[in-house]
Coordinates of C-alpha atoms in Angstrom, one line a residue:
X1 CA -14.4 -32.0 1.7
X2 CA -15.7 -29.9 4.8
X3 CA -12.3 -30.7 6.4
X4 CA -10.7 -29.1 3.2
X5 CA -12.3 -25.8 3.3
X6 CA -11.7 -25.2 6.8
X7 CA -7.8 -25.9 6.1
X8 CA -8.1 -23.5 3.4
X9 CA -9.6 -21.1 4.5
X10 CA -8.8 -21.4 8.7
X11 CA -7.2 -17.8 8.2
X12 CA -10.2 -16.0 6.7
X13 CA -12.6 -18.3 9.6
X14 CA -10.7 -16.6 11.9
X15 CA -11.1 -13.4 10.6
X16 CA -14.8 -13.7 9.8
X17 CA -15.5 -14.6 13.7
X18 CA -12.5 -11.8 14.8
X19 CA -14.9 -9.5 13.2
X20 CA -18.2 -10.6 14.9
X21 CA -16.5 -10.3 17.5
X22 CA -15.7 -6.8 17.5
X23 CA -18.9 -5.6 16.5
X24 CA -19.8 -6.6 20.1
X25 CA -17.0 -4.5 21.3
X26 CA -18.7 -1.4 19.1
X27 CA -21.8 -1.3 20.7
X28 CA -20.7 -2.0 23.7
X29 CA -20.3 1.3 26.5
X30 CA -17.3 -1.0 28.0
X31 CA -14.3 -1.0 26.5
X32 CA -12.4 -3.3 28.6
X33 CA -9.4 -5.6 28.0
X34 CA -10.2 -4.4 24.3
X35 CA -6.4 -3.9 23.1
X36 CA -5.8 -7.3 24.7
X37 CA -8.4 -8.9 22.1
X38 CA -6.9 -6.7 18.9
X39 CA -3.5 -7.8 19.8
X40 CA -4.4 -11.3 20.5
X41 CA -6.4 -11.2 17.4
X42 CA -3.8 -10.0 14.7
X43 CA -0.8 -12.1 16.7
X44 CA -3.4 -15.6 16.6
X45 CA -3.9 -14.4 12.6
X46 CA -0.3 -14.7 12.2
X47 CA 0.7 -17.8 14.0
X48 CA -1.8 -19.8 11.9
X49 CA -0.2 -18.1 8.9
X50 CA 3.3 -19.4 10.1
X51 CA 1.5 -22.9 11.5
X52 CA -0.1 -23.5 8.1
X53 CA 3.1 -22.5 6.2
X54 CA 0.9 -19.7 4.4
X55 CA 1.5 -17.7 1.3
X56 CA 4.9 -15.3 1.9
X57 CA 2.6 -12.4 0.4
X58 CA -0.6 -13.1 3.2
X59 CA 1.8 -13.2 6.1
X60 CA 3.6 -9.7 4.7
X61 CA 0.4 -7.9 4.4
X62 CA -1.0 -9.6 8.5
X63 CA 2.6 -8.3 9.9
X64 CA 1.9 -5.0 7.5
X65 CA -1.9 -4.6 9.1
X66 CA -0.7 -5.4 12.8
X67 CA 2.4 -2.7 12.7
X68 CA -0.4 -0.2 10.7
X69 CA -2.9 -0.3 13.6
X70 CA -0.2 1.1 16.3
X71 CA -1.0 4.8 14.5
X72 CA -4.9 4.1 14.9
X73 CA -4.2 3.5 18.6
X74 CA -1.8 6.7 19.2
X75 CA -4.6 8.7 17.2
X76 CA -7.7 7.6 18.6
X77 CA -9.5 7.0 21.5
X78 CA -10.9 3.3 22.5
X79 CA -14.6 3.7 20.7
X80 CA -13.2 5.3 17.6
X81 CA -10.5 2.8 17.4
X82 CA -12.7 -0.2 17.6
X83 CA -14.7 0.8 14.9
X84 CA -11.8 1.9 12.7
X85 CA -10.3 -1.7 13.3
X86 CA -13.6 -3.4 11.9
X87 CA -12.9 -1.7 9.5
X88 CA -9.2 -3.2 9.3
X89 CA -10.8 -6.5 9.8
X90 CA -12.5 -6.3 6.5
X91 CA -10.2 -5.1 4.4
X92 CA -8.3 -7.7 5.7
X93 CA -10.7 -10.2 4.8
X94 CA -11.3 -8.7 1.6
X95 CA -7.4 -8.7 0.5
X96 CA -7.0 -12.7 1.5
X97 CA -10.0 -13.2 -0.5
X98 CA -8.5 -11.5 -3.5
X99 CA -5.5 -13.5 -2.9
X100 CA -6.4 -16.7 -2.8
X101 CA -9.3 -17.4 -5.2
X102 CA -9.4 -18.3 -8.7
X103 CA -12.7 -17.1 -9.8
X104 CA -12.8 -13.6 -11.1
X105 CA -16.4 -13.3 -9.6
X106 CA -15.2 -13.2 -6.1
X107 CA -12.2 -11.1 -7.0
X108 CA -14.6 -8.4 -8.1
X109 CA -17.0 -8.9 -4.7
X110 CA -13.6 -9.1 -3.2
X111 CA -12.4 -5.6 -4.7
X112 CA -15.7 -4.1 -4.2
X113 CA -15.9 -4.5 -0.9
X114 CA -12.3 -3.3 0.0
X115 CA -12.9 -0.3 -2.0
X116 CA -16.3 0.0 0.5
X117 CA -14.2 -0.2 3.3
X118 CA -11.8 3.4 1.9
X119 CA -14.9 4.9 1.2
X120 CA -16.2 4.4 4.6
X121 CA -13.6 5.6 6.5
X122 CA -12.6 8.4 3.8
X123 CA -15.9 9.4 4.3
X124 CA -15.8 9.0 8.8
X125 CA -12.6 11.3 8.3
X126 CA -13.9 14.0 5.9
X127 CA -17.0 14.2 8.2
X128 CA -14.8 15.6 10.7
X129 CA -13.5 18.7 8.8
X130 CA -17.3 19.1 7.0
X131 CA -15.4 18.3 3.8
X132 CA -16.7 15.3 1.5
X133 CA -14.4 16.2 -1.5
X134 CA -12.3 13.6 -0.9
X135 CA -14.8 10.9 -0.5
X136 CA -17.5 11.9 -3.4
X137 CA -14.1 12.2 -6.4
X138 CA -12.5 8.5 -4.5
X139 CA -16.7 7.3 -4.8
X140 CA -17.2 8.6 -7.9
X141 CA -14.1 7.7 -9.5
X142 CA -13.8 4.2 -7.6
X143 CA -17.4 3.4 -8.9
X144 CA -16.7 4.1 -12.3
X145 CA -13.9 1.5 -12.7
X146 CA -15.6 -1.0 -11.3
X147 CA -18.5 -0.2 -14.0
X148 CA -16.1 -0.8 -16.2
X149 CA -14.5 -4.0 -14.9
X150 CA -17.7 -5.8 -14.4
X151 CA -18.4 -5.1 -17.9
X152 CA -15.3 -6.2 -19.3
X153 CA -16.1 -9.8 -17.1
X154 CA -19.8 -9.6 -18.7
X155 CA -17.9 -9.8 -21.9
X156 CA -15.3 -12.5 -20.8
X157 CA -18.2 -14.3 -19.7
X158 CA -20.4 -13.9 -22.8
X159 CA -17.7 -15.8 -25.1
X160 CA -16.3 -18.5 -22.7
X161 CA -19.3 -19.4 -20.4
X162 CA -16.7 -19.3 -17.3
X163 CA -15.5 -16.6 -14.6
X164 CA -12.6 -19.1 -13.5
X165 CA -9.0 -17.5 -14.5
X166 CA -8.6 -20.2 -17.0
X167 CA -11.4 -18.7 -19.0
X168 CA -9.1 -16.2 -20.0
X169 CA -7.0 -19.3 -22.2
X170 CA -10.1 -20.0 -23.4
X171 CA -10.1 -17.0 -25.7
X172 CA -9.0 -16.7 -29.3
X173 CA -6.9 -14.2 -29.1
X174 CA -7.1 -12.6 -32.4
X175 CA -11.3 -11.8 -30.8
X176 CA -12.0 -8.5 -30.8
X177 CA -14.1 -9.2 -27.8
X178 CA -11.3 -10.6 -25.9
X179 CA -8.6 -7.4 -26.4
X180 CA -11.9 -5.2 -25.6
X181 CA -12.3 -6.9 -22.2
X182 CA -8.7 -7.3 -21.7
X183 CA -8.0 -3.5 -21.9
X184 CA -11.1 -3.1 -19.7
X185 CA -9.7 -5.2 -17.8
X186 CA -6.3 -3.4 -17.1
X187 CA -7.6 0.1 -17.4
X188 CA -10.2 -0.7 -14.5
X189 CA -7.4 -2.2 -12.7
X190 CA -5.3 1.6 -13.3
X191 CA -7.4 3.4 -10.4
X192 CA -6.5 0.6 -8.0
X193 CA -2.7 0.6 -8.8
X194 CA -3.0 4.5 -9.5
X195 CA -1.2 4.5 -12.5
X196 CA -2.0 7.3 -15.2
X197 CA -4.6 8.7 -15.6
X198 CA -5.8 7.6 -12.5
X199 CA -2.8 9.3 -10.0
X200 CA -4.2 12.5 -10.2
X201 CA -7.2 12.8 -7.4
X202 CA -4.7 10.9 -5.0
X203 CA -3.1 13.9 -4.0
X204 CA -6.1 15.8 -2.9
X205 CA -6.8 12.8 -0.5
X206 CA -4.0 12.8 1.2
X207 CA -4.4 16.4 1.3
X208 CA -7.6 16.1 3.3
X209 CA -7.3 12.6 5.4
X210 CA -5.6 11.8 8.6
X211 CA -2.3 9.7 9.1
X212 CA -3.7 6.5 10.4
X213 CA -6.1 6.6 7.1
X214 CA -3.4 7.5 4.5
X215 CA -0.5 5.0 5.8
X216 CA -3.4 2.0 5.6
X217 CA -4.8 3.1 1.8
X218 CA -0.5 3.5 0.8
X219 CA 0.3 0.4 1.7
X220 CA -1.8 -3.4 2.3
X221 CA -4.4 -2.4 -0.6
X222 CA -1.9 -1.6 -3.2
X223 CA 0.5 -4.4 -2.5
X224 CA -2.9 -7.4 -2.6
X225 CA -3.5 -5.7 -6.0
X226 CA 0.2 -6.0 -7.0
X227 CA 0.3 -9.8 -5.9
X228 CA -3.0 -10.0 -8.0
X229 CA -1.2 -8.7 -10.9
X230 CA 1.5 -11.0 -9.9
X231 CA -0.6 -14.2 -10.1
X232 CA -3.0 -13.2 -13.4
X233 CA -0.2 -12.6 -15.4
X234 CA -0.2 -16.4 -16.0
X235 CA -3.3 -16.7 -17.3
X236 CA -3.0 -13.1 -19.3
X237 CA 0.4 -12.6 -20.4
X238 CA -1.2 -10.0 -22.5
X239 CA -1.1 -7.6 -19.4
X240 CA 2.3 -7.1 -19.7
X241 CA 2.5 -5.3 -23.0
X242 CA 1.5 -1.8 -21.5
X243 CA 3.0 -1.7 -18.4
X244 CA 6.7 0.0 -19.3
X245 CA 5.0 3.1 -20.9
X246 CA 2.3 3.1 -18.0
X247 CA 4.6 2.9 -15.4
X248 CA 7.5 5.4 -16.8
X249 CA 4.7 7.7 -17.5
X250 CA 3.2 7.5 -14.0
X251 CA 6.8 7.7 -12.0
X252 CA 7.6 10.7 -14.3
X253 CA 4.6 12.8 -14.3
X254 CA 4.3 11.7 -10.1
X255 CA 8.3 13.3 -9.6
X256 CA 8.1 16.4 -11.6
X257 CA 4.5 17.2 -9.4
X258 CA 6.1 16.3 -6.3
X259 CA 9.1 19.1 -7.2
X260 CA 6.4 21.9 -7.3
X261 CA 4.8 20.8 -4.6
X262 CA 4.8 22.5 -1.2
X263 CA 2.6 20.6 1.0
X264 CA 3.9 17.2 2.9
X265 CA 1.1 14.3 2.7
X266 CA 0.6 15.7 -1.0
X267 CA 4.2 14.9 -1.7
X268 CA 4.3 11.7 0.1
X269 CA 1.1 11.2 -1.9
X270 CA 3.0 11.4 -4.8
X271 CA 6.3 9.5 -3.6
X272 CA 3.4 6.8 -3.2
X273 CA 2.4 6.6 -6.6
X274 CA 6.0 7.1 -7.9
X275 CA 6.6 3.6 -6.4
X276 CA 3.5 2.1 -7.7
X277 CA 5.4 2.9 -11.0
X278 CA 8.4 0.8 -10.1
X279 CA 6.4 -2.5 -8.4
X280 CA 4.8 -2.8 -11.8
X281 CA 8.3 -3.1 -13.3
X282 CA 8.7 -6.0 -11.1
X283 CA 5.9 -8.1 -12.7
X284 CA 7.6 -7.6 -16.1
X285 CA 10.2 -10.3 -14.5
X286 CA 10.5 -14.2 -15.2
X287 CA 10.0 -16.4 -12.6
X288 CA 11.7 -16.7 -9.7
X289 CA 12.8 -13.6 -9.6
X290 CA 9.5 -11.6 -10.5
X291 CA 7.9 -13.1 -7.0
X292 CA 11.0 -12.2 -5.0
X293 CA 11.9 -8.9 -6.6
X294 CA 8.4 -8.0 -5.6
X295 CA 8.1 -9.7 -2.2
X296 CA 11.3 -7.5 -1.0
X297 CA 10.5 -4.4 -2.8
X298 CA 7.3 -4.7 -0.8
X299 CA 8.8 -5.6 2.3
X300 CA 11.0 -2.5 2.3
X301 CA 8.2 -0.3 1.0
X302 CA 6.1 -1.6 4.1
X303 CA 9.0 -0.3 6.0
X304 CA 10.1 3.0 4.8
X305 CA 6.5 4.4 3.9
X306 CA 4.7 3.0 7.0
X307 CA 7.7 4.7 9.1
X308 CA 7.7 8.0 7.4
X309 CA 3.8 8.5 8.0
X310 CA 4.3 7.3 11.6
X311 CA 7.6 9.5 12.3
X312 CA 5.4 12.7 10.6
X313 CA 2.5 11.7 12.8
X314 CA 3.2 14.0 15.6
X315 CA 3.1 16.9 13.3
X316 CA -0.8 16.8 12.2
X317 CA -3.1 16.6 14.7
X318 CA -6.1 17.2 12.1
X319 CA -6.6 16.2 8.7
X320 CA -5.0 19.9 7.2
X321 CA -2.2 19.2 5.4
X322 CA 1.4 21.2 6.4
X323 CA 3.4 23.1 4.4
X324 CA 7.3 22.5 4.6
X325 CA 7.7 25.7 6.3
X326 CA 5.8 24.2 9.6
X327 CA 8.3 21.2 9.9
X328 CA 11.5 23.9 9.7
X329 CA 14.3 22.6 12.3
X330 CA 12.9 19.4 13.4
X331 CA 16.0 18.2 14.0
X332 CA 16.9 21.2 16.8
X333 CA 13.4 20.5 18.7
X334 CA 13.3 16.6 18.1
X335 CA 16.4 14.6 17.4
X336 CA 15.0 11.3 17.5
X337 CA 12.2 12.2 15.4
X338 CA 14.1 13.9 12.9
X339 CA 17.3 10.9 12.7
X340 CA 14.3 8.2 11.9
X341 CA 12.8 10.5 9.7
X342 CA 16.3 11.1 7.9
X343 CA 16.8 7.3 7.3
X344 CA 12.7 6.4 6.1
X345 CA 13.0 9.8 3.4
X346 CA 17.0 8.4 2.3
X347 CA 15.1 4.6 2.3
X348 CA 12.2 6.6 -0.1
X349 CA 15.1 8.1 -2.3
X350 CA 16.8 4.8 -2.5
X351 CA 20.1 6.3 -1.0
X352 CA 22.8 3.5 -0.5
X353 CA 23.1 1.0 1.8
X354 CA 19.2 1.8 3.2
X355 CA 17.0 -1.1 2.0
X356 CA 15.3 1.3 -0.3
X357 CA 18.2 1.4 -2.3
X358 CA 19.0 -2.6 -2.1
X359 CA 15.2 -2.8 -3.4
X360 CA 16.0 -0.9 -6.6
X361 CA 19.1 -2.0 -7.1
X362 CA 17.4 -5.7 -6.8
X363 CA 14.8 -5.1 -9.5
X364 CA 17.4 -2.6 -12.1
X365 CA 19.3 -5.8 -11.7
X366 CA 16.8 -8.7 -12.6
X367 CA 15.3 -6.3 -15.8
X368 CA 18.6 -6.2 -17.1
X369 CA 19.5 -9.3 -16.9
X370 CA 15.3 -10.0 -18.6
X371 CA 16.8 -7.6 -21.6
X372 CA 15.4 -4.0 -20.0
X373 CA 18.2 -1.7 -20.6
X374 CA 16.4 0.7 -22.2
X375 CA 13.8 1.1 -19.1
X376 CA 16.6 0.2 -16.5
X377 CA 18.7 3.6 -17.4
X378 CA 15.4 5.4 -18.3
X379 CA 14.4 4.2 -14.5
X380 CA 17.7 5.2 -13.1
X381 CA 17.0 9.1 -14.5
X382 CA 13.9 9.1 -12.8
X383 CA 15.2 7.9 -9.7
X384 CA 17.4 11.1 -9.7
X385 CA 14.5 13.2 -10.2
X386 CA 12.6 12.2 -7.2
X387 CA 15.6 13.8 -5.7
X388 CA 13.9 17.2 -6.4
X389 CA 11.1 16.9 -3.1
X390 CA 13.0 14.0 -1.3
X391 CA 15.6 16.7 -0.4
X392 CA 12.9 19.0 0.4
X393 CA 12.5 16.9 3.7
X394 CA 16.2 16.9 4.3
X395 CA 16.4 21.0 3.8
X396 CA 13.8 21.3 6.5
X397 CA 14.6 19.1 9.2
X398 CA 18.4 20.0 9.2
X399 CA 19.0 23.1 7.7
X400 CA 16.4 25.6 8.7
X401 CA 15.8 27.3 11.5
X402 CA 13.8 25.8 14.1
X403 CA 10.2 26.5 15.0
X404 CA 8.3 26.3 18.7
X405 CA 6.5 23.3 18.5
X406 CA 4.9 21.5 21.5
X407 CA 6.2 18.0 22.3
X408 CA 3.2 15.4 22.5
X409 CA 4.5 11.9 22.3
X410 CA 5.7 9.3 24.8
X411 CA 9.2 7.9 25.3
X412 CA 7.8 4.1 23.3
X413 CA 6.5 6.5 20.2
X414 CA 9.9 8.0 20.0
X415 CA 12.3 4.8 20.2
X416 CA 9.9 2.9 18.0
X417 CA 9.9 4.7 15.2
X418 CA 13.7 5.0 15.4
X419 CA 13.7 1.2 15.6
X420 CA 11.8 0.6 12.7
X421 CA 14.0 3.7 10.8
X422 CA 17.6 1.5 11.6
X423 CA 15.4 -1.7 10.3
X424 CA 15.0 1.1 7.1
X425 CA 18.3 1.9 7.2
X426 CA 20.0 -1.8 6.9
X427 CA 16.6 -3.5 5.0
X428 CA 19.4 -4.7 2.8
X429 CA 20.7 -7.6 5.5
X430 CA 16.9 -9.4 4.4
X431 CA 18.0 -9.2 0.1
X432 CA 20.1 -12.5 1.2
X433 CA 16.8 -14.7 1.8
X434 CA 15.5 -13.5 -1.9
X435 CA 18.8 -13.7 -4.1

């Protein structure tokens, strides 16, 4: 039985003691052979994945968290990035928790405890700037919805006596106190996923938070919420009634903002939640396509957003936002920079043959083939829309004049992101080990 648990749950062991660990490392005035332990950390994390033949999803968002923490390290020195990677460590922890149990109880400790982690460091970033905006509306608004899901689980609980997923087939579904707690359910889930209503103070965080913080909250969170989604569906087929109108809503609303828009992270802010519109398309699918639609559309998002923030990184050395104006002629000052950019942003636009584009094309596929044509050409519109600030990028880098701008990266920052930009550019060599 012992034996059991540890098998199951070596990973999140490992984690649990990585994170002990590091605490030591926090309080400590010596910093040494620190990077050595993150890297062996993260790289031991993902071997056991592969030894144990883990979850495809688990390994994706290990990798995802490994690659993330090279913009900590540029961005921070050794004391602030040690106690930005406990942070990392539990959010971690939190997100394999979310993925693997079946009990809804530790999926809400689970979430709760992740959403601690964003406030935390929201709230260690907006202490810089003497600004806690951003980290009272994400507290404020974060702590509402989970008011509401716990409530709609104190009613799941008061009719079936269980918090198991299966207690949701326990229901009658014609109970007025099951729909009640379903659409508690979902709308609770809404600020997670950040579809509408809940899109709208995104925008103001990016606005206000660094780089390192904004590529971690755009990418592992939303895609452990996604496999969630993923996985309950079984048990609540119910949850996939709303999600066309929520998600066509949310991608159109997100791209028509984005065109009057004139600040970067507030645009990539809103490119974020644009694809948070399509994702939820791909739990729509039957099986097996809804698990690898959704597997390689995260696997290229992973990709393309992590790289844009990282190629961008250079530009904002505080948490103030840019306007388009300051990243005028990138391309003229640095070509590398601008050329990785160029293929992340045409990867973000879903501009053929960039793995963007194969990601899309993967997903209007399957939901025609499911019967979707309505939402598969009303998708296709909206795809052409998001046009309107992808190009915005492209304008600036290439075809305005250049601005004096002081070089302050190395050599490895430069040909790395242009690595991971070509792995952008040709994502669609991967689509063969999901079709």
């Amino acid at each position: 039985m012992i034996g059991d648990i540890i098998y199951n749950y070596l990973q999140e062991i490992l984690l649990t003691l990585f994170l002990i660990l590091n605490i030591f490392y926090m309080v400590s005035w010596k910093k040494s052979f620190y990077s050595l332990f993150v890297i062996f950390s993260y790289l031991s994390l993902i071997f056991v994945d592969y030894l144990l033949k883990a979850d495809g999803f688990l390994i994706l968002l290990d990798v995802g968290t490994f690659l993330i923490l090279y913009i900590f390290y540029i961005n921070q020195d050794k004391s602030d990035f040690s106690v930005s990677n406990f942070f990392i460590f539990a959010h971690l922890l939190s997100l394999h928790l979310i993925l693997k149990t079946d009990s809804l109880i530790i999926f809400f400790v689970s979430l709760e405890i992740l959403s601690f982690v964003f406030y935390i460091l929201i709230g260690l970033e907006s202490k810089k700037t003497k600004d806690l905006s951003p980290v009272i509306r994400y507290f404020v608004i974060g702590s509402l919805s989970s008011l509401i899901m716990l409530f709609s689980l104190v009613l799941l609980y008061s009719e079936t006596q269980s918090l198991s997923f299966t207690s949701f087939n326990l229901f009658d579904r014609n109970n007025i106190t099951f729909r009640l707690s379903i659409i508690l359910f979902i709308f609770s889930l809404g600020f997670k996923i950040l579809f509408i209503p809940f899109q709208f103070f995104m925008p103001d965080i990016f606005e206000k938070v660094g780089i390192p913080y904004l590529t971690l909250i755009s990418l592992t969170p939303k895609a452990g919420i996604f496999i969630f989604l993923y996985k309950i569906k079984y048990y609540l087929p119910e949850i996939i009634f709303p999600i066309p109108f929520f998600a066509i809503i949310t991608i159109l609303v997100s791209n028509l903002a984005g065109i009057y828009d004139n600040k970067v992270k507030r645009v990539l802010a809103y490119s974020s939640i644009s694809h948070s519109g399509f994702l939820l398309f791909s739990i729509l699918l039957p099986e097996p396509y809804s698990r690898k639609v959704l597997f390689y559309y995260l696997l290229n998002y992973f990709i393309m957003k992590g790289g844009i923030f990282l190629s961008l990184n250079f530009l904002f050395k505080d948490q103030v936002d840019l306007e388009f104006e300051k990243i005028k002629g990138l391309y003229f000052t640095d070509k590398v920079i601008a050329i990785s950019s160029l293929f992340y942003v045409l990867s973000l636009f879903s501009f053929p043959p960039t793995g963007g584009f194969f990601a899309k094309f993967y997903l209007f596929y399957e939901l025609y083939r499911a019967g979707f044509t309505l939402e598969v050409f009303i998708l296709l519109l909206l795809t052409v829309i998001s046009f309107g600030y992808y190009v915005k990028f492209l304008n600036n880098f290439f075809l305005e004049p250049a601005i004096i701008r002081k070089r302050e990266y190395s050599k490895f920052y430069e040909y790395y992101t242009l690595l991971l930009s070509i792995i952008s550019l040709f994502g669609f060599v991967f689509i063969k080990f999901f079709i």
